[in-house]
XYZ file of C-alpha atoms in Angstrom:
302
model
C 146.112 73.918 119.891
C 144.582 74.062 116.426
C 141.319 71.943 116.182
C 139.909 71.261 112.850
C 136.450 70.052 112.012
C 136.007 66.920 109.904
C 134.978 69.188 106.981
C 138.348 70.811 107.121
C 140.132 67.508 107.417
C 138.341 66.261 104.239
C 139.221 69.400 102.306
C 142.854 69.084 103.604
C 143.049 65.520 102.451
C 141.706 66.468 98.945
C 144.197 69.361 98.654
C 147.230 69.147 100.801
C 147.716 72.989 100.756
C 144.821 75.059 102.070
C 144.886 78.836 102.271
C 145.801 81.872 100.306
C 149.348 81.904 98.818
C 150.101 85.405 100.202
C 152.792 86.575 102.604
C 151.550 86.720 106.159
C 148.615 84.258 105.664
C 148.927 80.838 107.457
C 148.895 77.559 105.328
C 147.508 74.327 106.411
C 149.408 71.179 105.457
C 148.390 67.614 106.199
C 151.248 65.235 106.448
C 150.981 61.503 105.510
C 151.477 60.516 109.147
C 148.635 62.659 110.319
C 150.801 65.589 111.736
C 149.002 68.827 111.261
C 150.959 71.954 111.606
C 150.454 75.651 111.137
C 152.967 77.315 108.871
C 153.426 80.943 108.057
C 155.065 82.386 105.169
C 157.045 85.414 105.658
C 157.224 88.255 103.313
C 160.668 87.046 101.995
C 159.180 83.755 101.013
C 160.612 81.619 103.867
C 158.433 79.204 105.925
C 158.312 79.175 109.689
C 156.445 76.806 111.852
C 154.512 78.285 114.859
C 152.444 76.629 117.729
C 152.673 72.841 118.251
C 151.685 69.729 116.358
C 149.286 66.861 117.036
C 149.638 63.451 115.875
C 146.418 61.999 114.562
C 146.051 58.562 113.152
C 145.003 58.715 109.548
C 141.869 56.840 108.549
C 142.153 53.126 107.335
C 143.075 52.863 103.741
C 139.972 50.850 102.774
C 137.671 53.640 104.050
C 137.007 57.048 102.678
C 136.163 60.126 104.330
C 132.395 60.283 104.708
C 130.442 62.893 102.996
C 128.863 65.229 105.368
C 125.266 66.007 104.533
C 124.377 69.735 104.232
C 121.593 69.329 106.727
C 123.992 68.665 109.464
C 126.811 71.066 109.022
C 125.107 73.841 107.080
C 122.685 76.484 108.455
C 119.048 75.632 108.242
C 117.280 76.888 105.159
C 115.237 80.050 105.694
C 111.539 79.693 105.841
C 109.748 80.282 102.561
C 108.232 83.805 102.543
C 104.333 84.029 102.198
C 103.491 84.599 98.498
C 102.695 88.240 97.594
C 99.290 89.109 96.356
C 98.925 89.854 92.506
C 100.177 93.366 91.660
C 102.152 93.801 94.960
C 105.700 95.055 93.954
C 108.306 95.078 96.586
C 109.288 98.690 97.411
C 112.764 100.038 98.547
C 112.202 102.275 101.511
C 115.512 103.890 101.486
C 115.351 106.946 99.218
C 119.147 107.145 98.919
C 119.599 103.913 97.019
C 118.775 103.149 93.410
C 115.288 101.951 92.621
C 113.623 103.846 95.461
C 109.882 103.930 94.903
C 107.920 106.081 97.343
C 104.540 105.100 98.631
C 101.724 106.364 96.310
C 99.746 109.274 97.725
C 96.035 109.625 97.053
C 95.174 112.604 95.018
C 93.235 115.277 96.863
C 89.424 115.332 96.222
C 88.489 118.757 95.194
C 85.521 120.191 96.920
C 82.679 120.407 94.688
C 80.091 123.258 95.214
C 76.383 122.347 94.474
C 74.951 123.970 91.521
C 72.394 126.822 92.273
C 69.885 126.524 89.553
C 68.489 129.962 90.108
C 71.936 131.519 89.655
C 72.504 129.376 86.524
C 69.189 130.493 85.057
C 70.008 134.232 85.739
C 73.506 133.784 84.079
C 71.790 132.137 81.099
C 69.427 135.148 80.760
C 72.398 137.514 80.964
C 74.388 135.617 78.341
C 71.387 135.480 76.070
C 71.014 139.194 76.303
C 74.753 139.665 75.610
C 74.452 137.419 72.545
C 71.389 139.201 71.192
C 73.265 142.556 71.495
C 76.046 141.298 69.393
C 73.668 141.013 66.321
C 72.352 138.107 64.254
C 75.703 137.453 62.626
C 77.083 136.156 65.812
C 74.100 134.169 66.765
C 73.719 132.469 63.426
C 77.483 131.602 63.207
C 77.473 130.330 66.651
C 74.401 128.185 65.947
C 75.924 126.990 62.601
C 79.024 125.836 64.162
C 77.264 123.822 67.132
C 74.677 122.426 64.744
C 77.258 121.051 62.560
C 78.871 119.326 65.516
C 75.563 118.039 66.573
C 74.960 116.587 63.031
C 78.496 114.923 63.267
C 77.663 113.444 66.659
C 80.142 115.602 68.500
C 77.610 117.353 70.692
C 79.667 117.067 73.890
C 82.973 118.586 74.770
C 84.916 119.542 77.943
C 84.774 122.963 79.645
C 87.862 124.241 78.130
C 86.656 123.500 74.525
C 83.212 124.894 75.234
C 84.726 128.151 76.657
C 86.983 128.407 73.546
C 83.910 128.216 71.188
C 81.780 130.797 73.104
C 84.714 133.141 73.512
C 85.415 133.108 69.779
C 81.898 134.530 69.265
C 82.834 137.445 71.700
C 81.054 136.071 74.674
C 83.382 137.426 77.423
C 82.795 135.791 80.701
C 85.129 134.708 83.626
C 85.900 131.144 84.337
C 83.536 131.304 87.369
C 80.739 132.605 85.126
C 81.390 129.880 82.555
C 81.263 127.232 85.125
C 77.976 128.565 86.499
C 76.602 128.675 82.906
C 77.737 125.104 82.147
C 76.464 123.731 85.424
C 72.970 122.394 84.342
C 74.298 121.202 80.949
C 77.165 119.106 82.339
C 77.151 115.440 82.546
C 80.122 113.322 83.452
C 82.448 116.380 82.879
C 81.155 117.086 79.428
C 79.163 119.979 78.368
C 76.045 119.319 76.246
C 76.303 122.042 73.731
C 73.253 121.344 71.836
C 70.900 122.105 74.739
C 72.987 125.004 75.911
C 73.022 126.784 72.519
C 69.260 126.104 72.081
C 68.534 127.785 75.294
C 70.995 130.633 74.386
C 69.210 131.366 71.170
C 65.725 130.736 72.347
C 62.885 128.870 70.888
C 60.661 129.859 68.070
C 57.352 131.479 68.932
C 54.274 129.498 68.059
C 53.716 131.017 64.638
C 57.296 130.724 63.486
C 57.586 127.159 64.753
C 54.528 126.269 62.796
C 55.953 127.706 59.656
C 59.166 125.828 60.104
C 57.413 122.440 60.834
C 55.317 122.860 57.726
C 58.333 123.686 55.676
C 60.160 120.587 56.911
C 57.215 118.434 56.035
C 57.194 119.685 52.465
C 60.907 119.031 52.137
C 60.681 115.625 53.596
C 59.403 113.865 50.500
C 59.629 110.340 51.862
C 58.103 111.164 55.178
C 60.943 109.564 57.230
C 61.718 112.499 59.393
C 65.022 113.253 57.847
C 66.337 115.654 55.161
C 69.232 114.263 52.963
C 71.686 116.343 51.142
C 69.655 115.817 48.000
C 66.565 117.275 49.513
C 68.420 120.286 50.779
C 70.366 120.913 47.581
C 67.174 120.814 45.479
C 65.236 123.254 47.595
C 67.834 125.662 49.008
C 68.508 129.215 47.617
C 71.537 130.157 49.523
C 71.668 133.611 47.767
C 68.673 134.700 49.927
C 70.396 133.906 53.274
C 69.718 136.740 55.651
C 73.428 137.516 56.196
C 74.033 137.580 52.409
C 71.123 139.803 51.802
C 72.291 142.285 54.551
C 75.892 142.187 53.245
C 77.393 140.805 56.570
C 78.638 137.631 54.925
C 79.647 136.220 51.560
C 78.145 133.015 50.006
C 81.305 131.231 50.839
C 81.015 132.179 54.418
C 77.422 131.185 54.874
C 78.131 127.912 53.007
C 79.933 126.584 56.049
C 79.045 124.979 59.304
C 75.538 123.581 59.306
C 74.688 124.201 55.580
C 78.058 122.679 54.447
C 77.307 119.672 56.752
C 73.702 119.492 55.593
C 74.641 119.527 51.853
C 77.420 116.956 52.199
C 76.208 113.742 50.521
C 78.320 111.542 52.785
C 77.030 113.141 55.911
C 74.131 111.918 58.157
C 70.610 113.440 57.359
C 69.322 116.361 59.118
C 66.631 115.907 61.785
C 63.750 117.993 62.406
C 65.151 119.214 65.729
C 68.420 120.345 64.174
C 66.355 122.039 61.402
C 64.366 123.941 63.961
C 67.376 125.092 66.015
C 69.051 126.467 62.878
C 66.032 128.378 61.909
C 65.530 129.694 65.347
C 69.047 131.413 64.997
C 68.079 132.694 61.376
C 64.864 134.091 62.838
C 66.813 136.569 65.006
C 67.476 138.565 61.926
C 63.738 139.406 61.691
C 61.722 141.217 64.246
C 58.277 140.605 62.652
C 56.756 137.332 62.036
C 55.481 138.441 58.634
C 59.009 139.221 57.527
C 60.215 135.863 58.653
C 57.292 134.133 56.835
C 57.997 136.025 53.663
C 61.722 135.265 53.891
C 61.044 131.539 54.322
C 59.334 131.281 50.921
C 62.332 132.918 49.219
C 64.950 130.950 51.070
C 63.524 127.526 50.327
C 61.954 126.491 47.003
C 58.763 124.312 47.913
């Protein structure tokens, strides 16, 4: 026997024919007298009746088929999922479907070797000797480039940029040697080029330092500890630059880097520390203190 639920009966009353109009698919028909029969359409289009029929009394005319609530005959609603925390994106775990997002993997933490200060000092001494053997031209140019960066507020740089600058001045070291050299001057992954070049060049001895300090005081007319472009242009005699005098460079070549930065009216003034570092590099062209003192009076008009 064919048993129909009240829901099916309601649908059958609303539409006398239920089912797909395709050959071989049964159709349900509700007769006015309440006889329900199962009919099957053949492929040729003829209709045949199979099974048996039941007589059911139709509902009274003044009554209507009650509407069934969804809560009784429908499946219970699924429980609400717990809210995801902010930023939690659902991931698809199957790598063969579209939108697969693999679980993130933590980056390996490189092993950091502690810096050996003794080895770093030995490397600094070795590089200083190598720089001195290249002549004053290399030392002065390196100091001029770094001093210009210091005056522009670009004293720090990464290891690759620092290696590029030093290699451009013929300091040939391996990556391991450069890392050993940069170790004491590295902070937060950046190399402090000012202190590094200052230590590579070396400080002025007591007499030369005194001469440079006295010269800076004479050039600093307003006693604010700074030299402006006007002060430098008024007193500088660039034709007496040691590289120009020795024929190693032209006026245009020495008028770059630190001097170009110092004589730029739109640039920041030069501090005494920067002035001393630049003259420490220039002093490498003179072996005797007397020669250095005599050259200062020709290079600067006081």
